[in-house]
Amino acid sequence: MSGVVPTAPEQPAGEMESQTKPPDPRSDAPPEYNSHFVPGPPGTAVPPPAGYPGGLPMGYYSPQQPSTFPLYQPVGGTHPVQYQPGKYPVPNQPVPITWMPGPTPMANCPPGLEYLVQLDNIHVLQHFEPLEMMTRFETNNRYDIKNNSDQMVYIVTEDTDDFTRNAYRTLRPFILRVTDCMGREIMTMQRPFRCTCCCFCCPSARQELEVQCPPGITIGFVAEHWNLCRAVYSIQNEKKENVMRVRGPCSTYGCGSDSVFEVKSLDGVSNIGSIIRKWNGLLSAMADADHFDIHFPLDLDVKMKAMIFGACFLIDFMYFERSPPQRSR
């Protein structure tokens, strides 16, 4: 018995492999285990949602499809940014215009002037044309006419050919067409060409504006009066009889303040209204985008309201219209 060498009990082959297998050098490696997952039969295919015939877009995760996982997709130029309707502004979409409710026709009132019967204050906003500043090409002026509630009342568009605008600049004869919310032309304002080479006190050199409402029927004129110190105009009826007078400031080129043109009676005692050119900071100094406030009594004759409205545009062209700078040769 002394020649028998004691041996260790036999171990299963699996335990011996685990003992002979070198340890994993990673200390935090998880223990190995045998997976008991048995794959089942494939499920039914889920149809793509409506609006995506080829499936969901890249980067979208559907909980109805177990085989689809939410993957990160970089935001690139190939995928347009979508906005939630009604919450964010949509690019390149025009801002809707809110118009003043249309009034009912009134007796002894030219068609289209019913809006002015209800108003005692209107705002004249000239469109800013950046292309005009860059190209030095004079374009037709456009204006928005709004009330105190920021509702559109009229749209005024200049109708002048390219040669006349760029040849005569601020002295050009022009036609302004006033349209309402239906696109109907309810008023026309015309300024004929007047030569300014002769003496300023000569009647043929004074500026004049004719107002027609409806187009083709003259309701009055705005005539310039010669004055050494300030701008003076007469508002006339269709027979060219003076009805009111407009008196401007001594300096219409004031920087940093509003320019007020007072509308007075013929004797100069009663103050009827005013035409105020608002100062808009740097935009007023360098660009051609003016802002006027027109005030008149609520019970004033509607034709005279239209004449004060027309006087605003003659004042704008004579004192505040800026032509694009010309290239030096």
Short mmCIF file of C-alpha atoms in Angstrom, two decimals:
data_model
loop_
_atom_site.label_atom_id
_atom_site.label_comp_id
_atom_site.label_asym_id
_atom_site.label_seq_id
_atom_site.Cartn_x
_atom_site.Cartn_y
_atom_site.Cartn_z
CA MET A 1 0.00 0.00 0.00
CA SER A 2 2.94 2.27 0.55
CA GLY A 3 3.55 2.31 -3.26
CA VAL A 4 0.09 3.77 -4.06
CA VAL A 5 0.19 7.46 -4.74
CA PRO A 6 -2.99 9.27 -3.73
CA THR A 7 -4.64 11.16 -6.64
CA ALA A 8 -7.16 13.98 -6.63
CA PRO A 9 -10.78 13.15 -7.35
CA GLU A 10 -11.90 13.47 -10.96
CA GLN A 11 -13.62 16.77 -11.94
CA PRO A 12 -15.92 17.40 -14.85
CA ALA A 13 -14.39 18.64 -18.03
CA GLY A 14 -16.20 21.97 -17.77
CA GLU A 15 -14.79 22.75 -14.38
CA MET A 16 -11.32 21.86 -15.53
CA GLU A 17 -11.62 24.25 -18.50
CA SER A 18 -12.67 27.04 -16.19
CA GLN A 19 -9.68 26.43 -14.02
CA THR A 20 -7.23 26.31 -16.91
CA LYS A 21 -8.73 29.42 -18.69
CA PRO A 22 -6.57 32.51 -18.09
CA PRO A 23 -8.26 35.29 -16.13
CA ASP A 24 -9.67 38.30 -18.02
CA PRO A 25 -7.17 41.15 -17.80
CA ARG A 26 -10.08 43.66 -17.48
CA SER A 27 -11.04 43.90 -13.83
CA ASP A 28 -14.46 45.41 -14.53
CA ALA A 29 -15.49 42.92 -17.20
CA PRO A 30 -18.96 41.39 -16.51
CA PRO A 31 -19.16 37.70 -15.81
CA GLU A 32 -19.87 35.48 -18.73
CA TYR A 33 -23.19 33.71 -18.91
CA ASN A 34 -25.05 31.53 -21.32
CA SER A 35 -28.04 33.28 -22.96
CA HIS A 36 -31.29 31.29 -22.75
CA PHE A 37 -33.05 33.63 -25.26
CA VAL A 38 -34.93 31.66 -27.87
CA PRO A 39 -35.96 33.78 -30.89
CA GLY A 40 -39.64 33.52 -31.68
CA PRO A 41 -41.46 33.67 -34.98
CA PRO A 42 -41.29 36.99 -36.88
CA GLY A 43 -44.16 39.39 -36.16
CA THR A 44 -46.53 40.99 -38.63
CA ALA A 45 -45.23 43.93 -40.64
CA VAL A 46 -46.49 47.32 -39.47
CA PRO A 47 -47.58 49.61 -42.35
CA PRO A 48 -45.88 53.02 -42.50
CA PRO A 49 -47.92 55.92 -41.14
CA ALA A 50 -49.94 58.12 -43.45
CA GLY A 51 -47.99 60.82 -45.20
CA TYR A 52 -44.77 58.79 -45.38
CA PRO A 53 -45.17 56.29 -48.25
CA GLY A 54 -41.57 55.18 -48.04
CA GLY A 55 -41.45 54.81 -44.27
CA LEU A 56 -40.59 57.19 -41.49
CA PRO A 57 -38.03 59.95 -42.14
CA MET A 58 -34.54 59.56 -40.85
CA GLY A 59 -34.22 60.17 -37.18
CA TYR A 60 -37.83 59.31 -36.27
CA TYR A 61 -38.65 56.50 -33.84
CA SER A 62 -41.88 54.57 -33.92
CA PRO A 63 -42.88 52.60 -30.78
CA GLN A 64 -45.04 50.37 -33.01
CA GLN A 65 -41.95 48.92 -34.68
CA PRO A 66 -39.82 46.98 -32.15
CA SER A 67 -36.98 46.64 -34.63
CA THR A 68 -36.58 50.40 -35.04
CA PHE A 69 -34.33 52.20 -32.61
CA PRO A 70 -34.02 55.97 -32.16
CA LEU A 71 -30.71 56.86 -33.74
CA TYR A 72 -29.08 60.27 -33.62
CA GLN A 73 -29.22 62.06 -36.95
CA PRO A 74 -27.14 65.18 -37.42
CA VAL A 75 -29.02 68.26 -38.51
CA GLY A 76 -27.79 69.07 -41.97
CA GLY A 77 -28.77 71.17 -44.94
CA THR A 78 -30.49 68.21 -46.64
CA HIS A 79 -33.28 68.08 -44.07
CA PRO A 80 -35.42 71.26 -43.94
CA VAL A 81 -36.40 72.61 -40.56
CA GLN A 82 -40.11 72.18 -39.96
CA TYR A 83 -42.10 74.68 -37.85
CA GLN A 84 -45.16 73.83 -35.85
CA PRO A 85 -48.11 75.58 -37.53
CA GLY A 86 -49.33 78.62 -35.68
CA LYS A 87 -46.39 78.75 -33.26
CA TYR A 88 -43.37 79.86 -35.21
CA PRO A 89 -43.13 82.19 -38.24
CA VAL A 90 -42.86 80.36 -41.54
CA PRO A 91 -40.03 81.65 -43.74
CA ASN A 92 -40.96 83.52 -46.95
CA GLN A 93 -44.61 83.77 -45.94
CA PRO A 94 -46.14 87.26 -46.39
CA VAL A 95 -47.56 88.90 -43.32
CA PRO A 96 -51.37 89.09 -43.59
CA ILE A 97 -52.80 92.60 -44.00
CA THR A 98 -55.59 93.66 -41.67
CA TRP A 99 -57.94 96.05 -43.42
CA MET A 100 -60.28 98.54 -41.85
CA PRO A 101 -63.90 97.28 -42.08
CA GLY A 102 -65.60 98.71 -45.13
CA PRO A 103 -68.22 101.36 -44.33
CA THR A 104 -71.64 101.60 -45.96
CA PRO A 105 -72.12 104.09 -48.83
CA MET A 106 -73.12 107.57 -47.71
CA ALA A 107 -75.02 110.35 -49.42
CA ASN A 108 -73.04 113.37 -50.67
CA CYS A 109 -69.81 111.45 -50.18
CA PRO A 110 -67.56 110.43 -53.09
CA PRO A 111 -67.29 106.64 -53.27
CA GLY A 112 -64.29 105.39 -51.33
CA LEU A 113 -64.05 108.36 -48.97
CA GLU A 114 -66.45 106.80 -46.45
CA TYR A 115 -63.36 105.61 -44.56
CA LEU A 116 -62.24 109.19 -43.91
CA VAL A 117 -65.66 110.10 -42.48
CA GLN A 118 -64.96 107.83 -39.48
CA LEU A 119 -61.37 109.01 -38.89
CA ASP A 120 -59.69 112.05 -37.38
CA ASN A 121 -56.12 110.77 -37.71
CA ILE A 122 -54.32 108.70 -40.36
CA HIS A 123 -50.73 107.52 -40.79
CA VAL A 124 -48.86 107.66 -44.10
CA LEU A 125 -45.99 105.12 -44.20
CA GLN A 126 -43.67 105.12 -47.18
CA HIS A 127 -42.08 101.83 -48.23
CA PHE A 128 -38.34 101.54 -47.81
CA GLU A 129 -36.57 100.52 -51.04
CA PRO A 130 -33.04 99.20 -50.33
CA LEU A 131 -32.55 98.38 -54.02
CA GLU A 132 -32.94 102.08 -54.80
CA MET A 133 -30.03 102.96 -52.52
CA MET A 134 -27.77 100.24 -53.92
CA THR A 135 -28.46 100.71 -57.64
CA ARG A 136 -29.09 104.51 -57.61
CA PHE A 137 -32.18 103.82 -59.74
CA GLU A 138 -35.26 105.83 -58.77
CA THR A 139 -38.33 103.60 -58.34
CA ASN A 140 -42.01 104.34 -57.94
CA ASN A 141 -42.97 105.39 -54.44
CA ARG A 142 -45.43 103.30 -52.45
CA TYR A 143 -47.29 104.20 -49.29
CA ASP A 144 -49.46 102.40 -46.74
CA ILE A 145 -52.27 104.42 -45.17
CA LYS A 146 -53.30 103.14 -41.73
CA ASN A 147 -55.51 104.19 -38.84
CA ASN A 148 -54.65 104.25 -35.15
CA SER A 149 -55.54 100.55 -34.83
CA ASP A 150 -52.83 99.67 -37.38
CA GLN A 151 -55.52 98.68 -39.90
CA MET A 152 -54.91 99.36 -43.56
CA VAL A 153 -57.15 102.07 -45.02
CA TYR A 154 -55.64 102.76 -48.45
CA ILE A 155 -52.63 101.89 -50.58
CA VAL A 156 -51.01 104.68 -52.60
CA THR A 157 -48.84 103.80 -55.61
CA GLU A 158 -46.92 106.14 -57.88
CA ASP A 159 -47.46 105.65 -61.62
CA THR A 160 -44.54 107.30 -63.43
CA ASP A 161 -42.35 105.95 -66.23
CA ASP A 162 -38.70 105.14 -65.63
CA PHE A 163 -37.30 107.92 -67.80
CA THR A 164 -39.32 110.66 -66.09
CA ARG A 165 -38.43 109.44 -62.60
CA ASN A 166 -34.70 109.25 -63.24
CA ALA A 167 -34.43 112.34 -65.43
CA TYR A 168 -36.36 114.82 -63.27
CA ARG A 169 -35.90 113.13 -59.88
CA THR A 170 -37.68 115.09 -57.12
CA LEU A 171 -39.07 117.65 -59.62
CA ARG A 172 -40.75 114.98 -61.71
CA PRO A 173 -44.43 115.16 -62.59
CA PHE A 174 -46.25 112.22 -61.09
CA ILE A 175 -49.57 110.44 -60.76
CA LEU A 176 -50.50 108.82 -57.46
CA ARG A 177 -53.26 106.20 -57.47
CA VAL A 178 -55.14 105.49 -54.23
CA THR A 179 -56.79 102.06 -53.96
CA ASP A 180 -58.98 100.53 -51.26
CA CYS A 181 -59.23 97.00 -49.88
CA MET A 182 -61.06 95.81 -53.02
CA GLY A 183 -58.31 97.10 -55.29
CA ARG A 184 -60.54 99.85 -56.69
CA GLU A 185 -58.95 103.17 -57.56
CA ILE A 186 -60.94 105.67 -55.53
CA MET A 187 -58.67 108.72 -55.83
CA THR A 188 -56.03 110.11 -58.20
CA MET A 189 -53.49 112.83 -57.44
CA GLN A 190 -51.54 114.54 -60.23
CA ARG A 191 -48.66 117.00 -60.17
CA PRO A 192 -47.71 118.65 -63.48
CA PHE A 193 -44.14 119.56 -64.29
CA ARG A 194 -43.17 123.11 -63.29
CA CYS A 195 -39.92 124.70 -64.39
CA THR A 196 -37.85 125.99 -61.47
CA CYS A 197 -35.25 127.78 -63.59
CA CYS A 198 -37.09 131.09 -63.50
CA CYS A 199 -37.77 133.28 -60.47
CA PHE A 200 -39.42 131.53 -57.54
CA CYS A 201 -41.99 134.30 -57.25
CA CYS A 202 -43.23 133.58 -60.79
CA PRO A 203 -46.60 131.76 -60.74
CA SER A 204 -45.44 129.34 -63.45
CA ALA A 205 -42.71 128.04 -61.13
CA ARG A 206 -45.00 127.22 -58.20
CA GLN A 207 -45.90 123.62 -57.55
CA GLU A 208 -49.49 122.42 -57.71
CA LEU A 209 -51.34 119.18 -57.00
CA GLU A 210 -54.75 118.23 -58.38
CA VAL A 211 -56.93 115.78 -56.44
CA GLN A 212 -59.64 113.78 -58.24
CA CYS A 213 -62.21 111.66 -56.45
CA PRO A 214 -63.44 109.53 -58.09
CA PRO A 215 -60.77 109.57 -60.82
CA GLY A 216 -61.74 112.06 -63.48
CA ILE A 217 -63.74 114.37 -61.17
CA THR A 218 -61.69 117.15 -59.58
CA ILE A 219 -62.52 118.01 -55.97
CA GLY A 220 -59.71 120.51 -55.32
CA PHE A 221 -56.14 121.71 -55.68
CA VAL A 222 -53.11 122.21 -53.44
CA ALA A 223 -51.17 125.29 -54.58
CA GLU A 224 -47.76 126.46 -53.40
CA HIS A 225 -47.26 130.09 -52.36
CA TRP A 226 -43.90 131.81 -52.59
CA ASN A 227 -42.41 132.62 -49.20
CA LEU A 228 -38.88 133.53 -48.26
CA CYS A 229 -38.75 131.75 -44.88
CA ARG A 230 -41.20 128.86 -44.79
CA ALA A 231 -43.38 126.51 -46.83
CA VAL A 232 -46.88 127.92 -47.48
CA TYR A 233 -49.71 126.24 -49.39
CA SER A 234 -53.34 126.97 -50.16
CA ILE A 235 -55.98 124.25 -50.19
CA GLN A 236 -58.54 125.10 -52.85
CA ASN A 237 -61.87 123.68 -53.96
CA GLU A 238 -62.71 122.53 -57.48
CA LYS A 239 -63.18 126.19 -58.57
CA LYS A 240 -59.68 127.07 -57.30
CA GLU A 241 -61.09 129.14 -54.46
CA ASN A 242 -58.94 129.20 -51.33
CA VAL A 243 -60.49 127.30 -48.43
CA MET A 244 -57.63 126.59 -46.01
CA ARG A 245 -53.96 127.37 -45.63
CA VAL A 246 -51.00 125.14 -44.76
CA ARG A 247 -48.08 126.76 -42.96
CA GLY A 248 -44.83 124.87 -42.54
CA PRO A 249 -41.84 125.37 -40.22
CA CYS A 250 -38.98 127.73 -40.96
CA SER A 251 -36.68 124.77 -41.50
CA THR A 252 -38.08 121.56 -42.95
CA TYR A 253 -34.72 119.81 -42.74
CA GLY A 254 -34.57 119.66 -38.98
CA CYS A 255 -32.46 116.78 -37.71
CA GLY A 256 -33.68 114.93 -34.64
CA SER A 257 -37.17 116.45 -34.44
CA ASP A 258 -40.55 116.27 -36.16
CA SER A 259 -41.53 118.75 -38.88
CA VAL A 260 -45.02 120.16 -38.25
CA PHE A 261 -47.13 121.71 -41.03
CA GLU A 262 -50.14 123.44 -39.51
CA VAL A 263 -53.49 123.52 -41.32
CA LYS A 264 -55.22 126.80 -40.52
CA SER A 265 -58.17 128.86 -41.64
CA LEU A 266 -57.66 131.60 -44.23
CA ASP A 267 -57.39 134.30 -41.58
CA GLY A 268 -54.78 132.23 -39.69
CA VAL A 269 -56.71 132.31 -36.41
CA SER A 270 -58.33 128.87 -36.24
CA ASN A 271 -56.17 125.76 -36.13
CA ILE A 272 -57.91 123.05 -38.19
CA GLY A 273 -55.37 120.24 -38.27
CA SER A 274 -51.77 119.33 -38.94
CA ILE A 275 -49.44 117.27 -41.14
CA ILE A 276 -46.50 115.99 -39.09
CA ARG A 277 -43.47 114.38 -40.62
CA LYS A 278 -42.17 112.03 -37.93
CA TRP A 279 -38.46 111.72 -37.19
CA ASN A 280 -37.40 108.06 -37.49
CA GLY A 281 -33.80 108.40 -36.47
CA LEU A 282 -31.11 107.23 -38.87
CA LEU A 283 -33.72 105.94 -41.32
CA SER A 284 -35.07 109.47 -41.77
CA ALA A 285 -31.59 110.91 -42.29
CA MET A 286 -30.24 108.41 -44.81
CA ALA A 287 -33.17 106.54 -46.38
CA ASP A 288 -36.24 107.55 -48.35
CA ALA A 289 -38.92 106.08 -46.07
CA ASP A 290 -41.00 108.82 -44.51
CA HIS A 291 -43.73 108.61 -41.88
CA PHE A 292 -46.47 111.25 -41.69
CA ASP A 293 -49.26 111.74 -39.17
CA ILE A 294 -52.28 113.65 -40.47
CA HIS A 295 -54.77 115.15 -38.00
CA PHE A 296 -58.12 116.80 -38.85
CA PRO A 297 -61.46 117.26 -37.07
CA LEU A 298 -63.80 114.31 -37.17
CA ASP A 299 -66.70 116.45 -38.41
CA LEU A 300 -64.69 118.18 -41.16
CA ASP A 301 -66.08 117.92 -44.69
CA VAL A 302 -64.79 114.68 -46.18
CA LYS A 303 -63.59 116.42 -49.34
CA MET A 304 -61.43 118.74 -47.27
CA LYS A 305 -60.04 115.72 -45.43
CA ALA A 306 -59.07 114.31 -48.81
CA MET A 307 -57.42 117.62 -49.74
CA ILE A 308 -55.32 117.66 -46.54
CA PHE A 309 -54.44 114.05 -47.31
CA GLY A 310 -53.29 115.08 -50.81
CA ALA A 311 -51.25 118.01 -49.47
CA CYS A 312 -49.15 115.52 -47.51
CA PHE A 313 -47.77 113.97 -50.71
CA LEU A 314 -46.90 117.30 -52.33
CA ILE A 315 -44.99 118.21 -49.16
CA ASP A 316 -43.22 114.86 -49.20
CA PHE A 317 -42.02 115.20 -52.80
CA MET A 318 -40.91 118.82 -52.37
CA TYR A 319 -39.05 118.60 -49.04
CA PHE A 320 -38.44 115.00 -47.97
CA GLU A 321 -38.00 113.01 -51.18
CA ARG A 322 -34.34 111.98 -51.47
CA SER A 323 -32.97 110.94 -54.82
CA PRO A 324 -30.29 108.23 -54.85
CA PRO A 325 -26.78 109.76 -55.08
CA GLN A 326 -25.34 109.92 -58.56
CA ARG A 327 -21.92 108.52 -59.51
CA SER A 328 -19.27 111.18 -59.95
CA ARG A 329 -17.79 111.32 -63.41
#
